[in-house]
Coordinates of C-alpha atoms in Angstrom, one line a residue:
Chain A
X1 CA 56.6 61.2 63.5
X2 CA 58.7 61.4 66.9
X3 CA 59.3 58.1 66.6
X4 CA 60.7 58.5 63.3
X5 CA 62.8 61.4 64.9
X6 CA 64.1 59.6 68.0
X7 CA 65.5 56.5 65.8
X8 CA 67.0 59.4 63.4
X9 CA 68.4 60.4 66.2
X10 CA 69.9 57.8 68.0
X11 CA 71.1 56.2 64.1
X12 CA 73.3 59.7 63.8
X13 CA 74.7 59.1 67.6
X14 CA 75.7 55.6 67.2
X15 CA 77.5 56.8 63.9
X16 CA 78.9 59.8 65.5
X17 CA 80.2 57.6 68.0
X18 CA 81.8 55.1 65.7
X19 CA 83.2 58.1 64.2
X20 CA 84.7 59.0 67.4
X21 CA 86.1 55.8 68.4
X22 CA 87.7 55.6 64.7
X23 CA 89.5 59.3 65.0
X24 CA 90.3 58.4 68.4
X25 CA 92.5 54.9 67.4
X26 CA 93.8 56.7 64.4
X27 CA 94.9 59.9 66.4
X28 CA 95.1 59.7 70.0
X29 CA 95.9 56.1 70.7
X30 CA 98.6 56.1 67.8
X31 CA 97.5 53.1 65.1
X32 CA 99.8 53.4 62.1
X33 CA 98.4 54.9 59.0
X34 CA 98.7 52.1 56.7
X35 CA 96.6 50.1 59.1
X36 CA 94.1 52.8 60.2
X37 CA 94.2 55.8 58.4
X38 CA 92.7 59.0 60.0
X39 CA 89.3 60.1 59.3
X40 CA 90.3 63.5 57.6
X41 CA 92.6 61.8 55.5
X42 CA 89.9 59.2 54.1
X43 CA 87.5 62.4 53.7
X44 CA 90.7 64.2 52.0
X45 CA 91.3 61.3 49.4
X46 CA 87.5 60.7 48.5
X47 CA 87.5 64.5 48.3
X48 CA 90.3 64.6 45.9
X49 CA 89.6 61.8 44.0
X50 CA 85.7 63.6 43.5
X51 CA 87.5 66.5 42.2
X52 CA 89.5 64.7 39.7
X53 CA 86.4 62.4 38.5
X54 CA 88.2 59.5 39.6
X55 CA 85.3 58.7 42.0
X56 CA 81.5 59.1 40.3
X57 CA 82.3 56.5 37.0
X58 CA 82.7 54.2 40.2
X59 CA 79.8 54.9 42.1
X60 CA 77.6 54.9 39.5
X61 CA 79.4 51.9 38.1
X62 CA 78.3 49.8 41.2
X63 CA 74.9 51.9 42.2
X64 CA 73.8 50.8 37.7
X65 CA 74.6 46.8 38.5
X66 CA 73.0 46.9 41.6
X67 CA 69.6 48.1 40.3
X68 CA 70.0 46.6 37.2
X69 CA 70.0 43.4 38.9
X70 CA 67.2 44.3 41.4
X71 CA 65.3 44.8 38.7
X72 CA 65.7 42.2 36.3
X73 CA 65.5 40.2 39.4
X74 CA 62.5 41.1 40.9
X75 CA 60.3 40.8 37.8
X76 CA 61.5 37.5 37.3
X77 CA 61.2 36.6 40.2
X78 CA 57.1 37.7 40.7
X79 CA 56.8 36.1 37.1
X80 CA 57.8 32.8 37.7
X81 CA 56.3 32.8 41.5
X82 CA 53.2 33.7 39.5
X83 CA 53.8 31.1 37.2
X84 CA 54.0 28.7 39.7
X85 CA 51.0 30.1 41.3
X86 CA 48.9 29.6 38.9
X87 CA 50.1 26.5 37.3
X88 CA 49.7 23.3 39.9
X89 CA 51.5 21.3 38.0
X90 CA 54.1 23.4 37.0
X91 CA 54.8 24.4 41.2
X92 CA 54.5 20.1 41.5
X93 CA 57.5 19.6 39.1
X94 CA 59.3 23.2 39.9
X95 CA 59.3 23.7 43.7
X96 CA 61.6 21.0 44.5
X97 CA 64.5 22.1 42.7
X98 CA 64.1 25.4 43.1
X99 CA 64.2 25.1 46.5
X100 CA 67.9 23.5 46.4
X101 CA 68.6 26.0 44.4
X102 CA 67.4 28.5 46.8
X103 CA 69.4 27.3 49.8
X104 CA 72.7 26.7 47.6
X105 CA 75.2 29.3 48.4
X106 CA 75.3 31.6 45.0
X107 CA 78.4 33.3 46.4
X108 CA 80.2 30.0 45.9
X109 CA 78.9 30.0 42.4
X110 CA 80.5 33.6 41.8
X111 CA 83.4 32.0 40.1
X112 CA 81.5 29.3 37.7
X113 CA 79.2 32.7 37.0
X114 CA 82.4 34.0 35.6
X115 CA 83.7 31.5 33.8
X116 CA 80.1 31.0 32.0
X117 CA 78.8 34.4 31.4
X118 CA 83.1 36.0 31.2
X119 CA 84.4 39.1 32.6
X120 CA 82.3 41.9 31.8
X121 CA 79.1 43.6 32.9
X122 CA 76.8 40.5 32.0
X123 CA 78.4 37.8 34.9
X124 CA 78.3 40.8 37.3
X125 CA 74.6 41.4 36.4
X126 CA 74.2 37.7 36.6
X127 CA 75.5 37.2 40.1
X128 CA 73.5 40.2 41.6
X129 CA 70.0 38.8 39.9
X130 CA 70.5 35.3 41.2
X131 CA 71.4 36.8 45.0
X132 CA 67.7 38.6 44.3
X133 CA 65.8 36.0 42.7
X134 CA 65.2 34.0 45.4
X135 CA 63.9 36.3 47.9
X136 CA 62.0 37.8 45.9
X137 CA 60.7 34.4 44.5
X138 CA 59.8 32.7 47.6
X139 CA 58.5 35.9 49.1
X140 CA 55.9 36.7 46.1
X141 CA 55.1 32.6 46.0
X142 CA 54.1 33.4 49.8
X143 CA 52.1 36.8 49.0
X144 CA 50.3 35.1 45.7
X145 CA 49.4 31.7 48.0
X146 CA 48.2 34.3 50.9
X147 CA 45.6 36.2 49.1
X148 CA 42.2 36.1 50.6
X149 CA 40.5 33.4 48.4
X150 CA 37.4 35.9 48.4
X151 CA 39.3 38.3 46.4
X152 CA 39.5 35.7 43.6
X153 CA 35.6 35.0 43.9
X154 CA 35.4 39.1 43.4
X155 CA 37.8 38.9 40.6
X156 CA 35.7 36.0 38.8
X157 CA 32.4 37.7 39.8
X158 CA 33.2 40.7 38.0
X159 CA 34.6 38.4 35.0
X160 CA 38.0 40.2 35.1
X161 CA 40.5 39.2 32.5
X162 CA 43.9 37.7 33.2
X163 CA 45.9 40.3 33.2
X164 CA 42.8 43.0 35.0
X165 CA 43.5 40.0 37.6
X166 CA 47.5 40.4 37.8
X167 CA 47.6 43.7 37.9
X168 CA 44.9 44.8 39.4
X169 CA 44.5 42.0 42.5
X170 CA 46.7 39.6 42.7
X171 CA 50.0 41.9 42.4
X172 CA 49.2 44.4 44.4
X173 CA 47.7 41.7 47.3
X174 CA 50.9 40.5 47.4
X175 CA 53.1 43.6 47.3
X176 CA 53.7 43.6 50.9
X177 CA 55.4 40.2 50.8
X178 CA 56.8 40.7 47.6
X179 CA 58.6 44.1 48.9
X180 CA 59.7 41.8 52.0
X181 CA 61.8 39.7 49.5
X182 CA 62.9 42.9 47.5
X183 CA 64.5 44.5 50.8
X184 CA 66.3 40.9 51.7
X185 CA 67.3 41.5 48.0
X186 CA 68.5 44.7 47.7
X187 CA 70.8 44.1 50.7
X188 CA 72.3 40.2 49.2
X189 CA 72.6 42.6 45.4
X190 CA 75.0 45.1 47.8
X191 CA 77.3 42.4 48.4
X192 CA 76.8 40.7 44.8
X193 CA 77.8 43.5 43.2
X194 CA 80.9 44.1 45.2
X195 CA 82.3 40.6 45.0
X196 CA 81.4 40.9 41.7
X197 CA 84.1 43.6 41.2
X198 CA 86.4 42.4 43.1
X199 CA 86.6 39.2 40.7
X200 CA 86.7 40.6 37.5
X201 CA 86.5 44.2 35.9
X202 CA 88.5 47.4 36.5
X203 CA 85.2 49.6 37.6
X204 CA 83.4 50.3 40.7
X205 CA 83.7 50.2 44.3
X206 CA 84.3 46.7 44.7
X207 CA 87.5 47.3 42.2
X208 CA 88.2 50.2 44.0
X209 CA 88.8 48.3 47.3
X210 CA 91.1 45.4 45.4
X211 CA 93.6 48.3 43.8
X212 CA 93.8 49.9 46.9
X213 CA 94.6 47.0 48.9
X214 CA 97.2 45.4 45.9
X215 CA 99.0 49.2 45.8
X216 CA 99.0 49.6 50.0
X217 CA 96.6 52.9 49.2
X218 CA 94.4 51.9 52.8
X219 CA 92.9 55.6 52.6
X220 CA 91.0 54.6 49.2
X221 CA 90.0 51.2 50.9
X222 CA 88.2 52.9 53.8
X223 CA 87.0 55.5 51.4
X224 CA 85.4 52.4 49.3
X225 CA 83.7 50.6 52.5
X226 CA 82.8 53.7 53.6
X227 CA 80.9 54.4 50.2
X228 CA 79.9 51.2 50.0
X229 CA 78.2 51.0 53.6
X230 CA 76.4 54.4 53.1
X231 CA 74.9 53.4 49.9
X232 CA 73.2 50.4 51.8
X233 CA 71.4 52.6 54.1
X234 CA 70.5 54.9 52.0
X235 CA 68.8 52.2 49.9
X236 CA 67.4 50.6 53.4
X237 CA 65.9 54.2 53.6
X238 CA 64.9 54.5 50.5
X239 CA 63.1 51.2 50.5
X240 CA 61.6 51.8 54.0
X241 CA 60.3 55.2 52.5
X242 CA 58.3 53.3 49.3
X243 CA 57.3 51.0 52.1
X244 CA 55.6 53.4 54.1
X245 CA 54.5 55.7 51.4
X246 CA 52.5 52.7 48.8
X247 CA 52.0 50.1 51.3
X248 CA 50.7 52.1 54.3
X249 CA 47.3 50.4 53.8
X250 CA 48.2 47.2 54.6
X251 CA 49.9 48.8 58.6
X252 CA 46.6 48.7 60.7
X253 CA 46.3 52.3 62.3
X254 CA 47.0 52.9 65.5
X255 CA 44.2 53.7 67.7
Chain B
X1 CA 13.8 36.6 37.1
X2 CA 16.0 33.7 38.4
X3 CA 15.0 30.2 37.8
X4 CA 16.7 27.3 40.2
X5 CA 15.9 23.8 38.1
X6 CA 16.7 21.1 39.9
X7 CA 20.1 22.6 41.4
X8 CA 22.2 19.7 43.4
X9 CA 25.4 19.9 44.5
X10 CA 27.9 17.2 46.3
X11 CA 31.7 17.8 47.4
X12 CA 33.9 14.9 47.2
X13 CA 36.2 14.8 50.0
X14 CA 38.7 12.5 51.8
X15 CA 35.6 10.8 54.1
X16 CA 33.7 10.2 50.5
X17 CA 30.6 12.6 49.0
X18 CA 28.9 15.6 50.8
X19 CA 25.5 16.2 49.9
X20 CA 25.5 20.0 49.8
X21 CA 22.4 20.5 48.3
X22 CA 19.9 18.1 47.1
X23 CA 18.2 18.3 44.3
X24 CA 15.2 21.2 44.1
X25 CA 13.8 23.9 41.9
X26 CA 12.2 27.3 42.9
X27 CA 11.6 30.7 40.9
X28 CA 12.4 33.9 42.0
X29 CA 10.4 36.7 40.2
X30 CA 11.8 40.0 39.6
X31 CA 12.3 42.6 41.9
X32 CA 11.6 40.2 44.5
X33 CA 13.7 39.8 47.8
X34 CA 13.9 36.7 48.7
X35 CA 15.7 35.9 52.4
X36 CA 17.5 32.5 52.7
X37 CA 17.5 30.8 56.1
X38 CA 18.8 28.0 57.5
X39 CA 20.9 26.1 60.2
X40 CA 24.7 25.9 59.3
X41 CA 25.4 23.2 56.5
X42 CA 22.0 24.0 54.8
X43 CA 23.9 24.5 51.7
X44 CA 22.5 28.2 51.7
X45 CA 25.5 30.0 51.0
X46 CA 26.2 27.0 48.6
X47 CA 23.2 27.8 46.7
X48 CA 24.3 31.6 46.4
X49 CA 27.7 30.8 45.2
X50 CA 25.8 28.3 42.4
X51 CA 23.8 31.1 41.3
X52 CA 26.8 33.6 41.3
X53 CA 28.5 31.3 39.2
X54 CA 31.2 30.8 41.8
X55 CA 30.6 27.4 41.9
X56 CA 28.9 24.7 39.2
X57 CA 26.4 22.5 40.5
X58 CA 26.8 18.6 40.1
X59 CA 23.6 18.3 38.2
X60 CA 20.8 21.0 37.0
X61 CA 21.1 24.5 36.1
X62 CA 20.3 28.3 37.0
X63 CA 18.6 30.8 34.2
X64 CA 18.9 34.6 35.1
X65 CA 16.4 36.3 32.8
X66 CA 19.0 38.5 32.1
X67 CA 20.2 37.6 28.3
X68 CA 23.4 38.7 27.3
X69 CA 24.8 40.7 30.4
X70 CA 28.5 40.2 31.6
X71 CA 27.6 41.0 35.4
X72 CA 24.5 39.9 35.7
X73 CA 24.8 39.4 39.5
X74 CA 26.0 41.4 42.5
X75 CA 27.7 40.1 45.2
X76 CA 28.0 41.1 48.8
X77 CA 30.2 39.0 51.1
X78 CA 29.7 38.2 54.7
X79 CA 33.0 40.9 55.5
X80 CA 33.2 43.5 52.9
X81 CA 36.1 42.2 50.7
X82 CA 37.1 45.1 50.1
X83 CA 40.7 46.4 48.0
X84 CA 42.4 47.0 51.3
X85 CA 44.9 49.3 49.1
X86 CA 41.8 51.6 47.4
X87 CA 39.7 54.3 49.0
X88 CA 36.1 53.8 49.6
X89 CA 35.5 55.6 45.8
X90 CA 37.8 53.4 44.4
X91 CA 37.0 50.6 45.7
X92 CA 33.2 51.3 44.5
X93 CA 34.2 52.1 40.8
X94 CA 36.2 49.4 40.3
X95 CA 33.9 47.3 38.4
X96 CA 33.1 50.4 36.8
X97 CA 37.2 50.3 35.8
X98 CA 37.4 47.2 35.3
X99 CA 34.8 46.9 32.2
X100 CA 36.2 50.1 30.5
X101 CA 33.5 52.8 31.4
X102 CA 35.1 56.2 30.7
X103 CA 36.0 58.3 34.0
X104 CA 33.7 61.1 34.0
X105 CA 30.6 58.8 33.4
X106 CA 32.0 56.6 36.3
X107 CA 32.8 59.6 38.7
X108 CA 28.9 60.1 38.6
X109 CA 27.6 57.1 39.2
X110 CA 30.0 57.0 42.7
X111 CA 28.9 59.9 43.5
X112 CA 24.9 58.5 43.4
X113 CA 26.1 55.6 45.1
X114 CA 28.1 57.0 48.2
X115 CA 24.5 59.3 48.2
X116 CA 22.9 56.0 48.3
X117 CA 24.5 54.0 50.4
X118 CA 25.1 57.2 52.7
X119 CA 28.9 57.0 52.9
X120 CA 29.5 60.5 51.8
X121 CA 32.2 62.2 53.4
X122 CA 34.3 58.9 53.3
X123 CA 35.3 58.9 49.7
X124 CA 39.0 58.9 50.4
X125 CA 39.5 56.7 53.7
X126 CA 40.5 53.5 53.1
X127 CA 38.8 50.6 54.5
X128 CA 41.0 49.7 57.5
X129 CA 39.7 53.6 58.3
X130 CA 36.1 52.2 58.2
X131 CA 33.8 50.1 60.8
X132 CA 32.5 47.2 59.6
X133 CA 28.7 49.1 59.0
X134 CA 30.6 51.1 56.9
X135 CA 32.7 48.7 54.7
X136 CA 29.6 46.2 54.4
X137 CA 27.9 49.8 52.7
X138 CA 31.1 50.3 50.5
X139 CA 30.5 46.7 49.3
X140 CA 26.9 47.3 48.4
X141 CA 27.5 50.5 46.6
X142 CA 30.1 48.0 44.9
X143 CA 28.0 45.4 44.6
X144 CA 25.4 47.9 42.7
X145 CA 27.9 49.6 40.6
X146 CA 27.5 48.8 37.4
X147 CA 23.8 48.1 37.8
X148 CA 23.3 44.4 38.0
X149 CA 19.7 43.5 38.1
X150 CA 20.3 40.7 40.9
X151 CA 21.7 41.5 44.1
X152 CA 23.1 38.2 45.8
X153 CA 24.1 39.0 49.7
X154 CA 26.2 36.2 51.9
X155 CA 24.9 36.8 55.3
X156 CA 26.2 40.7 54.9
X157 CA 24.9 42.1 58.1
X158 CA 26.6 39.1 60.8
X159 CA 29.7 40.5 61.4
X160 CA 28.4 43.8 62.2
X161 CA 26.9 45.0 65.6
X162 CA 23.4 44.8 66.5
X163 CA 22.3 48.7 66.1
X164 CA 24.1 48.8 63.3
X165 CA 22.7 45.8 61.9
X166 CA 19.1 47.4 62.4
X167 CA 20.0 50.8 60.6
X168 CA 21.4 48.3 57.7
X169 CA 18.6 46.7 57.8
X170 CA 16.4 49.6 56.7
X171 CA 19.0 51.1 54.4
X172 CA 18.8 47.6 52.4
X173 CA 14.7 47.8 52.3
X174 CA 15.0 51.2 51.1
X175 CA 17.8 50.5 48.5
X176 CA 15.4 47.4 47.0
X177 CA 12.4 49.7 46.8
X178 CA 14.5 52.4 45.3
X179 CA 16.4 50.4 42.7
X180 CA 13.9 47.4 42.1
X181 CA 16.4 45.2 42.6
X182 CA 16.1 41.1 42.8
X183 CA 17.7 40.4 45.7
X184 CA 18.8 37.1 47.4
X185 CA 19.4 37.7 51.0
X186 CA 21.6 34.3 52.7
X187 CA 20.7 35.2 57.1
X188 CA 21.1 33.7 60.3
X189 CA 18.9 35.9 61.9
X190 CA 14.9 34.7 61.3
X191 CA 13.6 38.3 62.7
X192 CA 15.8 39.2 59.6
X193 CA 14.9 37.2 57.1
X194 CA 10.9 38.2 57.7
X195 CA 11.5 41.4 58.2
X196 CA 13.3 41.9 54.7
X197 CA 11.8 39.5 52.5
X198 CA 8.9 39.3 50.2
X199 CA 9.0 35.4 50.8
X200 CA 11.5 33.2 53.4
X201 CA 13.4 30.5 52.4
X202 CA 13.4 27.9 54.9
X203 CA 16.9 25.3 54.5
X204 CA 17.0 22.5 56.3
X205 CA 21.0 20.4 56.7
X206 CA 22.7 17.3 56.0
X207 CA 21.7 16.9 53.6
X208 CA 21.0 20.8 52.5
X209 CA 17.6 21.1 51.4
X210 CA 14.3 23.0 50.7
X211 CA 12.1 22.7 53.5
X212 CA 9.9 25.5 53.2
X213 CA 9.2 28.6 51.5
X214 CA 6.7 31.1 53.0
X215 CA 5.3 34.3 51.7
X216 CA 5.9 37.1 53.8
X217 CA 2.2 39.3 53.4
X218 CA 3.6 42.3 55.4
X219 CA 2.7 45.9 53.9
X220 CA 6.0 47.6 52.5
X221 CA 8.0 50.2 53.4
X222 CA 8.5 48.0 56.9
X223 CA 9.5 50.0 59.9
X224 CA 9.6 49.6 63.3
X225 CA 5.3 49.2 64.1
X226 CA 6.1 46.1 61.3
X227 CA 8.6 44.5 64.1
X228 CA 5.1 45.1 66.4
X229 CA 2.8 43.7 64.1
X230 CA 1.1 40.2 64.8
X231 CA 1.6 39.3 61.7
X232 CA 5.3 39.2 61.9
X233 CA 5.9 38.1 65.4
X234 CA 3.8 35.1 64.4
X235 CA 6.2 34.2 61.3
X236 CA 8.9 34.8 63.3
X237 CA 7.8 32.3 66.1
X238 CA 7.2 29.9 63.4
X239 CA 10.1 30.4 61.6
X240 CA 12.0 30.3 64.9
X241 CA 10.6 27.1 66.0
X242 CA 11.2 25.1 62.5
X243 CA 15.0 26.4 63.1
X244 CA 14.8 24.8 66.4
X245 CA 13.6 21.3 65.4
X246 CA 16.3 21.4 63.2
X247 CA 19.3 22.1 65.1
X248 CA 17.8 19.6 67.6

């Protein structure tokens, strides 16, 4: 648990830090507004902005994609790792190609995503699930393929039936690698969903950031990253908290 | 009441077939316990894992006078295999779980078990909480949850130390008297075997075989004057020196 505090800690010092180099080059040292605008005034626009409502629909425009496409992403994912698991010839004629697929860059594909599944919610949803996919793919292939072969003579000893032996062994054998390509996931469906916006759409923080930069507003820009950088780590805390909460049996204890 | 006819069993591998076991046929009457011995590559645990149903043998076939039952075996591994992500309780009702016995009737039967298999006290640790004495008991009371009437064990005691091996040791013998149980015991350790069993198989390797069964004529419940006796230290020595010609 003092570990836990000490890295809390020293997290809110860097930041503070960062902080203080920020109000420093915006104050002190004298950068112009447009190019670095002052701390307060970034807090004073989000502020305002929250108060008019112009801020939330954004938020939780970006925060719905984003888990919308972890999701969808992560059960497809497992399934078809699972798939492939348990069907040799299926992983024969699949692994191949999915591995291409896997090392192709699906950021450079943003644009044909558009053009295929058009401007609305469904190519944004799109883009984030195939950034997720493939983490979570290879990393549930890995967890299914790691399981201790004497947990399937246990399953078949006690005659369980296919799904007793998904749910019940296999799946949760494997969470710990499958959450290893969830939290690569979550992080590649952050950016997904902000390149997403800035392509197409008039919602969310990714938009957010393209009106402010086209209308010289650098305040609301700032305020976007900002957003956008504090809603990754509180989903890296979140995640590291479902880690450590359901997965603590698989952490050897210290002695 | 198992019946072994004419079980044989080859692997086909890159250097060509692997006689595993050859062919042979034995019974096992009920509520016998029978220890399996043998040098490595006897095709002992081989044999088990035909019986379990793990594997199918390449000719011949295994009757369990047991007609009808879904789990008609228990199985205890060489390291417990036990659901790393359940406790000790949960880990020992899953079979119960698994085929659909309602909570409160299954909550019981842990309970007798944990009593039985003296774990009580550690119904909520996890395993990576336990020593390995400990998880090889979970995996009995596992084993026995939903009252098989053959009890298979795969070497169960090796992995554990040498006291605790003992104390297991007793536990087991007191279990098989208490639940009747027929009870295949797979060992590396010959003092084992004679001390446990109502009759030693003796496996010989390469290829796996029967060499020789004996009948173990010791008076029951077995205790430490038993480990004394002449009786045993002379099937011991004899067991000992067969497993000596073969490794040689």
């Amino acid at each position: 648990m003092s570990g836990r505090l000490r890295a809390t800690a020293e997290y809110g010092a860097a930041l503070a830090l960062l902080g203080l180099a920020w109000w420093y080059a915006s104050g002190p040292y004298g950068m112009p507004p447009y190019l670095l605008p002052s701390p307060a005034s970034v807090l004073t626009t989000l502020w305002n902005m929250l108060a008019a409502g112009q801020l939330l629909p954004h938020i939780a425009f970006t925060i719905q994609n984003i888990v919308l496409g972890l999701l969808i992403g992560t059960v497809f994912g497992v399934l078809l790792a699972y798939l492939l698991f348990k069907t040799p010839f299926l992983n024969d004629v699949l692994e191949g190609p999915l591995v291409v697929l896997q090392t192709a860059p699906k950021i450079a594909l943003a644009p044909l995503i558009i053009i295929w599944f058009g401007l609305g919610l469904t190519a944004k949803i799109v883009l984030i699930f195939s950034l997720v996919f493939f983490p979570v793919f290879a990393g549930a292939l890995a967890g299914f393929r790691a399981i201790d072969s004497r947990l399937h003579d246990l399953a078949q000893l006690l005659r369980l039936t296919p799904a007793q032996r998904f749910f019940r062994v296999d799946l949760l054998a494997s969470l710990p690698s499958i959450f290893v390509g969830v939290k690569i996931g979550a992080i590649q469906a952050l950016v997904g969903a902000i390149l997403a916006e800035w392509m197409s759409g008039a919602q969310g923080l990714g938009y957010l950031m393209t009106y402010a930069t086209a209308t010289y507003k650098t305040p609301i820009l700032f305020g976007a990253v900002l957003l956008t950088a504090l809603f990754g780590m509180v989903m890296h805390a979140l995640l590291n908290e479902i880690e450590a909460r359901f997965l603590s049996w698989n952490v050897p204890d210290e002695r | 009441m198992i019946t072994i006819e004419q079980i044989a069993k080859k692997f086909s591998g890159k250097s060509g077939e692997v006689i595993a076991l050859e062919p042979f046929s034995q019974e096992i009457a009920e509520g016998e316990l029978v220890s399996i011995i043998g040098p490595s590559g006897c095709g002992k645990s081989t044999l088990l894992r035909i019986i379990a149903g793990l594997e199918t043998p390449t000719s011949g076939k295994i009757v369990l006078g047991t007609s009808g039952l879904k789990r008609p075996v228990g199985f205890v591994f060489q390291d417990a295999v036990l659901l790393p992500w359940k406790t000790v309780a949960e880990n020992i009702r899953f079979p119960l779980d698994t085929s659909g016995v309602p909570r409160s009737q299954g909550d019981q039967k842990v309970k007798e078990l944990i009593q039985l298999v003296g774990l009580a006290g550690f119904e909520n640790s996890l395993p990576k909480q336990l020593s390995g004495g400990m998880k090889q008991r979970a995996a009995i009371a596992r084993a026995l949850a939903d009252d098989p009437p053959i009890l298979l064990m795969d070497e169960p005691f090796s992995a554990v130390d040498l006291l605790t091996r003992e104390t297991l040791n007793d536990e087991l013998s007191r279990i098989w008297r208490k639940t009747g149980k027929t009870i295949l015991l797979v060992t590396h350790s010959v003092e084992e075997a004679a001390y446990l069993g109502t009759r030693v198989m003796v496996m010989s390797p390469r290829p796996g075989r029967l060499r020789k069964t004996f009948d173990v004529d010791l008076p029951s419940p077995r205790g430490e004057e038993t480990k004394r006796s002449p009786e045993f230290l002379d099937l011991v020595a004899e067991l000992r020196t067969m497993m000596r010609e073969m490794t040689q």
